[in-house]
Short mmCIF file of C-alpha atoms in Angstrom, two decimals:
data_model
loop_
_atom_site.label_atom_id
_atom_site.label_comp_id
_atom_site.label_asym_id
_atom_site.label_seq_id
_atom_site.Cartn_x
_atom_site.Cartn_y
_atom_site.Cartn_z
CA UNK P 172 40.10 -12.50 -116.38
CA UNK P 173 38.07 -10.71 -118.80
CA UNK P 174 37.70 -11.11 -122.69
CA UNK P 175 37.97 -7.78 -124.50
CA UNK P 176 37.14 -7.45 -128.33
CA UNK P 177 39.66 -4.57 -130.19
CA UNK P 178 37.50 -3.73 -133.15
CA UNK P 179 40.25 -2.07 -135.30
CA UNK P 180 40.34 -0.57 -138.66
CA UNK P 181 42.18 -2.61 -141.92
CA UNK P 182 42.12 0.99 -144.06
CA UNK P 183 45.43 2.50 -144.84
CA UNK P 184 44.44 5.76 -145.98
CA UNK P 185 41.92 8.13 -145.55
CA UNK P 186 40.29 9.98 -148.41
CA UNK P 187 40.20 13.62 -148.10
CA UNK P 188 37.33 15.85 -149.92
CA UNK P 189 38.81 16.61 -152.79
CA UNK P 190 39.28 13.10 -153.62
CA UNK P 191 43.38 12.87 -152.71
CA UNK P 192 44.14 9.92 -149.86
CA UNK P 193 46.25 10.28 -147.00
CA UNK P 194 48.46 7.50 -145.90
CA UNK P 195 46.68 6.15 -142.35
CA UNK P 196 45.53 3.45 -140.10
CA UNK P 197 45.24 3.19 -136.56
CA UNK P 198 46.93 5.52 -134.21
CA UNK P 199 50.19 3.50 -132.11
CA UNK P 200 49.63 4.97 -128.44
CA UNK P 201 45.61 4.20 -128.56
CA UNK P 202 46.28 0.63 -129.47
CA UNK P 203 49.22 -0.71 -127.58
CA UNK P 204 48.89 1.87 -124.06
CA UNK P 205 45.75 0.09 -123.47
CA UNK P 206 46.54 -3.14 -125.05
CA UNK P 207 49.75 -3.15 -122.51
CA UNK P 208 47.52 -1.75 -119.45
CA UNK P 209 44.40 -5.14 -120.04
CA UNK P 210 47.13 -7.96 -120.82
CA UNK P 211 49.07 -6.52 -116.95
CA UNK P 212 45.79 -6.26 -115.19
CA UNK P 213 45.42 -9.89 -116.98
CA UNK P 214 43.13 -9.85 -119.78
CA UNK P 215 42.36 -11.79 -122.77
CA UNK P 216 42.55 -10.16 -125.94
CA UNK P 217 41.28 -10.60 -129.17
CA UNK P 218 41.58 -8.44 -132.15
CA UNK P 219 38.72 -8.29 -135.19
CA UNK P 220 39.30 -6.05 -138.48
CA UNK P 221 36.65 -6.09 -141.82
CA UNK P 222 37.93 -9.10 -143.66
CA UNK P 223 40.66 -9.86 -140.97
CA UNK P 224 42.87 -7.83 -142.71
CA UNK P 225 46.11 -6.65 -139.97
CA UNK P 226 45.54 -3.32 -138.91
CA UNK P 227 47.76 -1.02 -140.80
CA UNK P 228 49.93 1.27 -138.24
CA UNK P 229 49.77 5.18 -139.25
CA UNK P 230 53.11 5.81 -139.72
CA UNK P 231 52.77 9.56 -138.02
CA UNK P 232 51.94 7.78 -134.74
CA UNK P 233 55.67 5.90 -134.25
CA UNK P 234 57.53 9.31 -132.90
CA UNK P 235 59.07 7.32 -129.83
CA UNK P 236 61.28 4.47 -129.45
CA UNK P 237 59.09 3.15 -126.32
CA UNK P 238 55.86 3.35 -128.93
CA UNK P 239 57.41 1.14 -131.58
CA UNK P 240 58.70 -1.38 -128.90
CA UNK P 241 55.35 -1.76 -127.40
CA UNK P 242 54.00 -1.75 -130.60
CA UNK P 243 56.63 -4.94 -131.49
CA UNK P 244 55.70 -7.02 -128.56
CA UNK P 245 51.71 -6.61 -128.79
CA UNK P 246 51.84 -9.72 -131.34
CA UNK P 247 47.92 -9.88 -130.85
CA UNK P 248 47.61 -6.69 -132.83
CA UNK P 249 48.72 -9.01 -135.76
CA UNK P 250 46.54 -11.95 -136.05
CA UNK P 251 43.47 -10.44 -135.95
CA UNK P 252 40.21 -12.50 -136.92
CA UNK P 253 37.41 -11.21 -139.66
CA UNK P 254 34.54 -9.41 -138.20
CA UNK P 255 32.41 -11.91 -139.55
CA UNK P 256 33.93 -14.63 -137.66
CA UNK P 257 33.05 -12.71 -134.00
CA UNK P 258 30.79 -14.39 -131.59
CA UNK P 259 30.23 -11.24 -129.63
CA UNK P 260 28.99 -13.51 -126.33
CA UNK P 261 32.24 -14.55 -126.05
CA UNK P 262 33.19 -11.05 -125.01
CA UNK P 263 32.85 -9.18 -121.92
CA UNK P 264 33.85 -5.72 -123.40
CA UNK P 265 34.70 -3.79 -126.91
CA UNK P 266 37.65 -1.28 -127.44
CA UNK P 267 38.04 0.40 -130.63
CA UNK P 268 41.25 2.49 -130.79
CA UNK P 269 41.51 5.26 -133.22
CA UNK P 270 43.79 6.86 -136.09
CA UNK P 271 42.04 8.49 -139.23
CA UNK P 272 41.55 4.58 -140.60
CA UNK P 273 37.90 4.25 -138.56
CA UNK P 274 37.13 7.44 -140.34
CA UNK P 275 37.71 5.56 -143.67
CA UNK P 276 36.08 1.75 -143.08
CA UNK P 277 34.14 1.59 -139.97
CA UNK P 278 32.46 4.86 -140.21
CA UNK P 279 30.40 2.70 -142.90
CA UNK P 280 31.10 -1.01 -142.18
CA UNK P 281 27.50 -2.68 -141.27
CA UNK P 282 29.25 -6.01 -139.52
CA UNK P 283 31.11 -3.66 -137.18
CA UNK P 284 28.13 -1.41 -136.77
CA UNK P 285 25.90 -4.58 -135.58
CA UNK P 286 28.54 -5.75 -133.07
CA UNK P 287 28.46 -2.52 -131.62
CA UNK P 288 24.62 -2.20 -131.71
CA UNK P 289 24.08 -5.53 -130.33
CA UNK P 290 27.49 -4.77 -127.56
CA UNK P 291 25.69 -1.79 -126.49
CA UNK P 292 22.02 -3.23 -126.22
CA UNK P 293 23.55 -5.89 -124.09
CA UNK P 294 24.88 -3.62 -121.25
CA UNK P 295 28.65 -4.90 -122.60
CA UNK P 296 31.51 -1.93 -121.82
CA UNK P 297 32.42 -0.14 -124.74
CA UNK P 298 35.41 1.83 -124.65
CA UNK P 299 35.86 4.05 -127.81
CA UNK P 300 38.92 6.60 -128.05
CA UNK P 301 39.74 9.63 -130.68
CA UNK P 302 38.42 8.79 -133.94
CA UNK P 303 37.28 5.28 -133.00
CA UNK P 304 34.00 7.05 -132.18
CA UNK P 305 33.58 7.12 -136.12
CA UNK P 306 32.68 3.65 -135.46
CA UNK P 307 29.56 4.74 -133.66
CA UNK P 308 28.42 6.13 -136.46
CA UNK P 309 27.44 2.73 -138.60
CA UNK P 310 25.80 1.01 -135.43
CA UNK P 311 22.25 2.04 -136.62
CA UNK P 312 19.32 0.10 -135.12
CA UNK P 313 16.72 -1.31 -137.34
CA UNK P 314 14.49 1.56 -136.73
CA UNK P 315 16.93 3.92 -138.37
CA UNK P 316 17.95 5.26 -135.32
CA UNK P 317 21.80 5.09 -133.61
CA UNK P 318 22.42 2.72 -131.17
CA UNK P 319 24.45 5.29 -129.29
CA UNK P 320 21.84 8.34 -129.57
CA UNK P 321 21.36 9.85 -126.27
CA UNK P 322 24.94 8.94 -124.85
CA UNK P 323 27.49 11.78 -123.57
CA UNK P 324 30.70 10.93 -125.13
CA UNK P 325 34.00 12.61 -125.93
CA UNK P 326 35.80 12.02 -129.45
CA UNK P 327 38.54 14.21 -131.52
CA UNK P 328 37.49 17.30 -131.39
CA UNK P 329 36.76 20.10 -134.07
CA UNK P 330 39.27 22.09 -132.92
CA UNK P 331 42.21 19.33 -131.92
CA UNK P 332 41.39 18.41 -136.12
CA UNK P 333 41.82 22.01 -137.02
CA UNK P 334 45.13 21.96 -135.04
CA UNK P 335 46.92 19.07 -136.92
CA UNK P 336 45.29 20.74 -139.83
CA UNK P 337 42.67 18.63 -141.37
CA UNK P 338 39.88 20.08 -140.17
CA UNK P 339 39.51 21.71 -144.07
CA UNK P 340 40.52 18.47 -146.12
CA UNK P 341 38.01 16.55 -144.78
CA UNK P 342 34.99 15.46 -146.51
CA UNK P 343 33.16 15.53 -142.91
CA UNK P 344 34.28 16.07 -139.13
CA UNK P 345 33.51 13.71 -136.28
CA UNK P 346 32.29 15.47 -134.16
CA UNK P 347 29.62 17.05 -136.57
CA UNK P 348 28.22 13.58 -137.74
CA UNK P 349 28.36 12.16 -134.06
CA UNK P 350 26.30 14.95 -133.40
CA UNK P 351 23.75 14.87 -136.06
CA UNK P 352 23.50 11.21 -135.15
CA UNK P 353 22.25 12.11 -131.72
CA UNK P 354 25.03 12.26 -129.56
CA UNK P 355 26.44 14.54 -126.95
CA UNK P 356 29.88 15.52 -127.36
CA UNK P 357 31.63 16.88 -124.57
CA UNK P 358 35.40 17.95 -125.07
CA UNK P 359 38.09 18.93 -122.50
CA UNK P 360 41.44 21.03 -123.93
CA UNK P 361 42.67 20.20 -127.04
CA UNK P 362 45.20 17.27 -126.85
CA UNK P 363 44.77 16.89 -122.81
CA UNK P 364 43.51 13.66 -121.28
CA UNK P 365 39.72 14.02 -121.30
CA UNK P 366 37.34 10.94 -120.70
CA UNK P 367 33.56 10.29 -120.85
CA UNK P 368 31.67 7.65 -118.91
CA UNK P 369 28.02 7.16 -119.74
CA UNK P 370 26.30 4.06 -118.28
CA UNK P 371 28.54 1.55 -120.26
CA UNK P 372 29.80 3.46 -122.95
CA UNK P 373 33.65 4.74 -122.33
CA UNK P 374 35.06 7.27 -124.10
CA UNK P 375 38.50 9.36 -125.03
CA UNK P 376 38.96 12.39 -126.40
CA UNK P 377 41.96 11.96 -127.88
CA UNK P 378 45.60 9.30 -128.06
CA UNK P 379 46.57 11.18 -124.62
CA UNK P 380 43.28 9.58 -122.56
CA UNK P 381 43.98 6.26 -123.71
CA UNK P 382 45.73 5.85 -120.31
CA UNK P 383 42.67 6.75 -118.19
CA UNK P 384 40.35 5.46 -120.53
CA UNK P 385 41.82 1.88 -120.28
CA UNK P 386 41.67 2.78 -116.57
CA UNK P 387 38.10 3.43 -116.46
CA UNK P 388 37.35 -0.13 -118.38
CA UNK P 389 39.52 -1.86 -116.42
CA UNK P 390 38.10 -0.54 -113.44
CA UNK P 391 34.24 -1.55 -115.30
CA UNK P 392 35.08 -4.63 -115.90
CA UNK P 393 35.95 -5.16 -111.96
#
């Protein structure tokens, strides 16, 4: 049995460039598909938000009936601890799911960005899907650098944002900072399954590779 760390968001609401907010949080399918696949393959989980804060739900992810029950028996997803309180070494691997939250909070949140500095230093797996790769972005090393420069990874896509049309609201696109951070983003087809595995950094492109990508760290952690 393994101990896996979600790092989730606690923003509900993501604020566009011209200053208006729209209503988010953390996408339903790239939370409890993978949260479902560790607990059956027998995993511990523990969740950790900024200021332990419950993970708000993005409302536009509930469009099945099988989402929202999943979503009502992953109880874990609601007693989450702070960040603060994390003893990473008690872990054996990080997931961060996405949604448009990560965009808002841990895009920029330094106790999030250490534990996934210090996660990735340590060899730990680190499975990141969608927009949780805005997370990446605030693990800077004390050189200035990003912990995650020089890793292939996949993340939402330009395009799949221009699709569900917010690639022009936003103040700034994933893919773009990622990028200018020093990483290598490689994409498959917009909204098909498309993972990443480099060394011990496990990636999704978007909520459909949650499935594999829980696969592929579940299949890491041995």
């Amino acid at each position: 049995m393994a101990k896996i760390l979600f790092l989730m968001t606690a923003a509900d609401h993501w604020t566009l460039a011209d200053g208006s907010t729209h209503p988010t949080g953390f996408w339903a399918e790239e939370a409890v598909v993978p949260y479902d696949a560790f607990k059956a393959a027998g995993h511990e989980i523990t969740v950790a938000t900024p200021g332990g804060a419950v993970s708000p739900v993005d409302a536009g992810s509930l469009d099945s009936d099988e989402i929202k029950a999943a979503l009502d028996k992953a109880t874990g997803l609601r007693e989450p601890i702070a960040l603060t309180d994390v003893t990473l070494e008690d872990y054996d691997a990080v997931y961060v799911p996405g949604g448009h939250g990560p965009m808002e909070d841990l895009a920029v949140d330094a106790d999030s960005g250490a534990l996934l500095t210090r996660a990735v230093g340590s060899g730990m797996p680190v499975a990141v899907v969608c927009h949780g790769p805005a997370a990446l972005l605030a693990a800077v090393k004390d050189d200035g650098t990003n912990a995650f420069a020089g890793y292939r990874i996949a993340a939402f896509t330009n395009e799949e944002e221009r699709i569900g049309g917010f690639a022009d609201k936003a103040k700034w696109l994933l893919v773009d900072r990622l990028t200018e951070a020093g990483l290598t983003v490689e994409s498959g087809a917009p909204w098909a399954p498309y993972t990443v595995t480099d060394r011990n950094v496990l990636t999704g492109q978007n909520p459909a590779s949650s499935a594999p990508l829980a696969a592929e760290l579940i299949k890491a952690l041995g």
